[in-house]
JSON list of C-alpha atoms in Angstrom, two decimals:
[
{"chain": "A", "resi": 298, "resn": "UNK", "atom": "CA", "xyz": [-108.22, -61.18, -47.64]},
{"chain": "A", "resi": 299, "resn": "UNK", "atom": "CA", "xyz": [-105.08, -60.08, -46.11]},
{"chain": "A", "resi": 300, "resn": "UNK", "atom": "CA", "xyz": [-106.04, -56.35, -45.96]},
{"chain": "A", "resi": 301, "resn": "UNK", "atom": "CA", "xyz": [-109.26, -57.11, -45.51]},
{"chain": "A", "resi": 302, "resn": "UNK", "atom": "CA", "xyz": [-108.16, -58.54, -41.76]},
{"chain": "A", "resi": 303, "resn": "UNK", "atom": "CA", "xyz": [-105.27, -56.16, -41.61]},
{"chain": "A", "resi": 304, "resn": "UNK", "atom": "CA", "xyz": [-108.56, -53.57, -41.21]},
{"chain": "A", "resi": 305, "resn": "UNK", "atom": "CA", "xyz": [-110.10, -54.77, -38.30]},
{"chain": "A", "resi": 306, "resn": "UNK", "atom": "CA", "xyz": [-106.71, -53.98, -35.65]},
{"chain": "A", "resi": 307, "resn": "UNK", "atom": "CA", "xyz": [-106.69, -50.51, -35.81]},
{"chain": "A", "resi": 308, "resn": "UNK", "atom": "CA", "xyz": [-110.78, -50.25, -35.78]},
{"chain": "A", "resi": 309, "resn": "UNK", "atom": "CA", "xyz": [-110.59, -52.64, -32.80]},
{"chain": "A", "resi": 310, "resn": "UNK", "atom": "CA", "xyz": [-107.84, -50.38, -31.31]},
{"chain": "A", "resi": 311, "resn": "UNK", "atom": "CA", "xyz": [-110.09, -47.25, -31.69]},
{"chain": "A", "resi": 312, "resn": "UNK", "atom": "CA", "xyz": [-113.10, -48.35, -30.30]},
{"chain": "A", "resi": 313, "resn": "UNK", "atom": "CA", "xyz": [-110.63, -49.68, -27.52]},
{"chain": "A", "resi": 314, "resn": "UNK", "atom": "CA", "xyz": [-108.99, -45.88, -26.70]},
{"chain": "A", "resi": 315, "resn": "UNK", "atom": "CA", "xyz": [-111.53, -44.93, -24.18]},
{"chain": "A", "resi": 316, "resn": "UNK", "atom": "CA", "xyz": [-111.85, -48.42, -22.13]},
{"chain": "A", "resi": 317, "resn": "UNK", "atom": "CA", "xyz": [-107.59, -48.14, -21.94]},
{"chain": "A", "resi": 318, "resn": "UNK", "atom": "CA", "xyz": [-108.52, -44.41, -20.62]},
{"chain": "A", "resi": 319, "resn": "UNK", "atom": "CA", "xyz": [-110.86, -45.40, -18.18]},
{"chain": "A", "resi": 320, "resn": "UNK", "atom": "CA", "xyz": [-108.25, -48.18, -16.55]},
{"chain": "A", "resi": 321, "resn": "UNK", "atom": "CA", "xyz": [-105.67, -46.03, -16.74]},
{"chain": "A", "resi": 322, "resn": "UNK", "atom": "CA", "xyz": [-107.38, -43.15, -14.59]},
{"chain": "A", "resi": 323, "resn": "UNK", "atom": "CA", "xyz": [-108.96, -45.72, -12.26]},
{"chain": "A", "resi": 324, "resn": "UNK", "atom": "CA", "xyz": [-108.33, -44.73, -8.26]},
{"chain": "A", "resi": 325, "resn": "UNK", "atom": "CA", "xyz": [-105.10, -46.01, -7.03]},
{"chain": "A", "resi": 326, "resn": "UNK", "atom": "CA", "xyz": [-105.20, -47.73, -3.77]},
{"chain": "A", "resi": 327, "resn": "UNK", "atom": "CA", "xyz": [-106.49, -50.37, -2.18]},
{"chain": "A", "resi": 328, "resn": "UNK", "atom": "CA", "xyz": [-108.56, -52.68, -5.20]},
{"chain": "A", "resi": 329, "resn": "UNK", "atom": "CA", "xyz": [-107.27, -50.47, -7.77]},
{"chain": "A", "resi": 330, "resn": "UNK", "atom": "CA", "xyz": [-107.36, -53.85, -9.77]},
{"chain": "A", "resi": 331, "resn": "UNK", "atom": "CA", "xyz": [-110.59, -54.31, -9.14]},
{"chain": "A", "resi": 332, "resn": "UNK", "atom": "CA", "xyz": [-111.74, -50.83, -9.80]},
{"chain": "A", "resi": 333, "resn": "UNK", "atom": "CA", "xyz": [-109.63, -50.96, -13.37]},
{"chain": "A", "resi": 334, "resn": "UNK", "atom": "CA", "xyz": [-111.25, -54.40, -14.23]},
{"chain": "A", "resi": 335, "resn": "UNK", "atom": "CA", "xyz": [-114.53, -52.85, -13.74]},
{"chain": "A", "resi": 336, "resn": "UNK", "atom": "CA", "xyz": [-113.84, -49.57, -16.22]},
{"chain": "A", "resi": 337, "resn": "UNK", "atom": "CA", "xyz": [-112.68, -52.35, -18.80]},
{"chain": "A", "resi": 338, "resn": "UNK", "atom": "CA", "xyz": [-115.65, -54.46, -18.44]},
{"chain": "A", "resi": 339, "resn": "UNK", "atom": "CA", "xyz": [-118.49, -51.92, -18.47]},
{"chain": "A", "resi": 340, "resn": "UNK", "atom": "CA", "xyz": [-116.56, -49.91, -20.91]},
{"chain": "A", "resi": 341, "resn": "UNK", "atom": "CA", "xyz": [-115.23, -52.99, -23.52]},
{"chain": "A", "resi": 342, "resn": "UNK", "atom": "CA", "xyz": [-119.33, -54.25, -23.52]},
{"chain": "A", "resi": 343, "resn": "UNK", "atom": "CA", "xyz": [-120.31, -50.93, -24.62]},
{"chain": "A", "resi": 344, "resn": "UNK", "atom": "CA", "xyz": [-117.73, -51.31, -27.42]},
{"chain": "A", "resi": 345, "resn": "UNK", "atom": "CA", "xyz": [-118.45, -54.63, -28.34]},
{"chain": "A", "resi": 346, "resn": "UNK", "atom": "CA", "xyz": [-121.57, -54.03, -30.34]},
{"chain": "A", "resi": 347, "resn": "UNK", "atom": "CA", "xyz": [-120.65, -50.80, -31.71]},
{"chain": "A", "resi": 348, "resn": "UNK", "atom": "CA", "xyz": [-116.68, -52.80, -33.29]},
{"chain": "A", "resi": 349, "resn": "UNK", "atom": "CA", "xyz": [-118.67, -55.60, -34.07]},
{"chain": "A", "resi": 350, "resn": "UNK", "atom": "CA", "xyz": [-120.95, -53.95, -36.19]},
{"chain": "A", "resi": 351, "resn": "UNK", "atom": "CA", "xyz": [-118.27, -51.28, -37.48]},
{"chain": "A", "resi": 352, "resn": "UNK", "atom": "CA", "xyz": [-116.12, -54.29, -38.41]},
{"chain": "A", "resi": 353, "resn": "UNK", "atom": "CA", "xyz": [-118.71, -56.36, -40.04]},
{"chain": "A", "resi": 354, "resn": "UNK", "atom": "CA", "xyz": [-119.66, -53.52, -42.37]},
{"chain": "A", "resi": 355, "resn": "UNK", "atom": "CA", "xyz": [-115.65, -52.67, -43.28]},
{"chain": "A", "resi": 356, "resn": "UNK", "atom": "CA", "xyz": [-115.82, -56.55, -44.34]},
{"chain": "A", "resi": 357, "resn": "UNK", "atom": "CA", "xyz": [-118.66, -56.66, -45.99]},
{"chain": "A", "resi": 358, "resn": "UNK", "atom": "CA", "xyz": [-117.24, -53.74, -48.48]},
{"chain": "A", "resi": 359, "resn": "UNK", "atom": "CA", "xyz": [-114.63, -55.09, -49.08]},
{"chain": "A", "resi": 360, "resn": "UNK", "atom": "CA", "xyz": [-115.91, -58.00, -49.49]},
{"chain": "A", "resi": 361, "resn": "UNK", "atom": "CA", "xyz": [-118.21, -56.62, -52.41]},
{"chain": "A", "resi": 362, "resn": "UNK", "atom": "CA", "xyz": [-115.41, -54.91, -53.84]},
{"chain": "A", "resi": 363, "resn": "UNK", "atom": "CA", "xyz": [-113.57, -57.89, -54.40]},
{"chain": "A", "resi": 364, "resn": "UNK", "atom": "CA", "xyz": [-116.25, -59.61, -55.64]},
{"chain": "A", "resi": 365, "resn": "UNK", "atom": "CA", "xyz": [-116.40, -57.11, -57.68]},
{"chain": "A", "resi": 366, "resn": "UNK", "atom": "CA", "xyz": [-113.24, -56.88, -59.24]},
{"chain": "A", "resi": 367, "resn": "UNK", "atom": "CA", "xyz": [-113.17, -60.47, -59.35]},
{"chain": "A", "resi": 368, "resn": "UNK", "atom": "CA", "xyz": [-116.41, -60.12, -61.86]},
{"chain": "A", "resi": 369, "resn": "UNK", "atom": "CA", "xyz": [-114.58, -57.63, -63.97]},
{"chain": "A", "resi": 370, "resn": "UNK", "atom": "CA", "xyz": [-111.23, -60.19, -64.22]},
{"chain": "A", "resi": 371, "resn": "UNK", "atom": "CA", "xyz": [-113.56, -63.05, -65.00]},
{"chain": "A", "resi": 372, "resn": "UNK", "atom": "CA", "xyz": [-115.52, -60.60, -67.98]},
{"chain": "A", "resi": 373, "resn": "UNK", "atom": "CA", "xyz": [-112.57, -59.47, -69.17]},
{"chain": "A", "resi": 374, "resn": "UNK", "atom": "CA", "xyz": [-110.56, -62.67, -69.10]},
{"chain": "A", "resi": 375, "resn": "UNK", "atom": "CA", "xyz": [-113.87, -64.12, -70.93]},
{"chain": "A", "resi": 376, "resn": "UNK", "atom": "CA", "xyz": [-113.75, -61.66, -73.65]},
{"chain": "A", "resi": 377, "resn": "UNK", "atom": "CA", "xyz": [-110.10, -62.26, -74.66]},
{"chain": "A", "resi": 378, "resn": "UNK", "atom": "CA", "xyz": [-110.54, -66.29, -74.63]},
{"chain": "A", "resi": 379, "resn": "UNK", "atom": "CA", "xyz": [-113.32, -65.54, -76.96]},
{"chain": "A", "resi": 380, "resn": "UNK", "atom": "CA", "xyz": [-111.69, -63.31, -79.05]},
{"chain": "A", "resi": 381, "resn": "UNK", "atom": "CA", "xyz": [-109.02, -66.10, -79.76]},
{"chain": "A", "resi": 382, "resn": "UNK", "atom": "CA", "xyz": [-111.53, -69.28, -79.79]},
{"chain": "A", "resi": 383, "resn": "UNK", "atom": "CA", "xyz": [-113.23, -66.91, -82.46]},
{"chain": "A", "resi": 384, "resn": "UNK", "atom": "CA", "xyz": [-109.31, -66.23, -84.37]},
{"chain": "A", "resi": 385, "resn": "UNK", "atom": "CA", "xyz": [-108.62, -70.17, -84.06]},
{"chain": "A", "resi": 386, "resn": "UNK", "atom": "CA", "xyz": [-111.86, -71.43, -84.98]},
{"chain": "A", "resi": 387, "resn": "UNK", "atom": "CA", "xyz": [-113.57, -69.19, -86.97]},
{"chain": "A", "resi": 388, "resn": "UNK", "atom": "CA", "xyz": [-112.47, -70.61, -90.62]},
{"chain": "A", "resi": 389, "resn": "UNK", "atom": "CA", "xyz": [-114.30, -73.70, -89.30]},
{"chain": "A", "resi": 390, "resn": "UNK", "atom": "CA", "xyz": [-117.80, -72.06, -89.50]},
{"chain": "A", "resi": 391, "resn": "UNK", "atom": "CA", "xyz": [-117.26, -69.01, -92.53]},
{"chain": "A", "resi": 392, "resn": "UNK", "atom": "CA", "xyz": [-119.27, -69.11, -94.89]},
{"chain": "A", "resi": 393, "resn": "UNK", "atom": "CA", "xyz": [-117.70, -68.94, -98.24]},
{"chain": "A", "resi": 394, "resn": "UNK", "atom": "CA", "xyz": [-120.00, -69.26, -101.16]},
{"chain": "A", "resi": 395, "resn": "UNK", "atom": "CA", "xyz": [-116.34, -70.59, -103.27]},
{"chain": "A", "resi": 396, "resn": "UNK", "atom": "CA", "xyz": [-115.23, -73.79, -101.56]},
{"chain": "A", "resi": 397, "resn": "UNK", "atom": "CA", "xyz": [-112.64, -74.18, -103.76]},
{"chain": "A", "resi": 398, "resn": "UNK", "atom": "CA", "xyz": [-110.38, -72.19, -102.67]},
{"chain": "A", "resi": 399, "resn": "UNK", "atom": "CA", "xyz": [-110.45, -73.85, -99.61]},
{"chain": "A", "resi": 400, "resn": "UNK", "atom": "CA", "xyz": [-109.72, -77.32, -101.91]},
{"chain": "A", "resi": 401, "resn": "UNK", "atom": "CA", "xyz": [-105.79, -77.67, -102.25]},
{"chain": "A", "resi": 402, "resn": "UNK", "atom": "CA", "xyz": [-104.28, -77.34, -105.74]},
{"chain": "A", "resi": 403, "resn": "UNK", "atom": "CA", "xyz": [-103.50, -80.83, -106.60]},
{"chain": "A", "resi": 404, "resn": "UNK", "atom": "CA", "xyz": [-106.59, -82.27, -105.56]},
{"chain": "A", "resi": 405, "resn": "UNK", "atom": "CA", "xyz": [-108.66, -79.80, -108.03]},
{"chain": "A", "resi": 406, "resn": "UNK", "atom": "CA", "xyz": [-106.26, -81.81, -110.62]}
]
């Protein structure tokens, strides 16, 4: 989750570079601030839809690959529980055809 979200700064700072161009080149002068409020507006709305989606889909994979290795952890974490449910437990359901070996000594007296 961490890197997941440490992902979207520098795609947000990216998409960013040419709206920080635009203010910085705007006229000086009288309503310079106006002039580099409107570069950042009309150029940050263009951006928005483009990071938005550019972010969502960097999420989304990772996303999936977690879930993904979280599948593989939980199969293979599965697997060795069974393996040792099946070492513990199995003499309770072998089949021997001679149960007296499983009788002890002194009660076969």
């Amino acid at each position: 989750q961490r890197e997941l979200s440490r992902e979207l700064l520098p795609a947000v700072q990216e998409k960013m570079k040419s709206s920080y161009t635009a203010v910085k080149s705007a006229q000086g002068g009288p309503g310079v601030f106006e002039r580099m409020k409107g570069a950042m507006v009309s150029n940050s709305q263009r951006a928005v839809n483009e990071m938005f989606d550019s972010a969502m889909d960097k999420l989304m994979r990772g996303i999936k690959a977690l879930i993904n290795r979280l599948e593989r952890l939980l199969e293979s974490t599965a697997t060795i529980v069974g393996k040792s449910l099946e070492n513990v437990f199995s003499i309770c359901w072998d089949d021997n055809s001679d149960k007296t070996t499983l009788i002890d000594p002194q009660m076969q007296k």
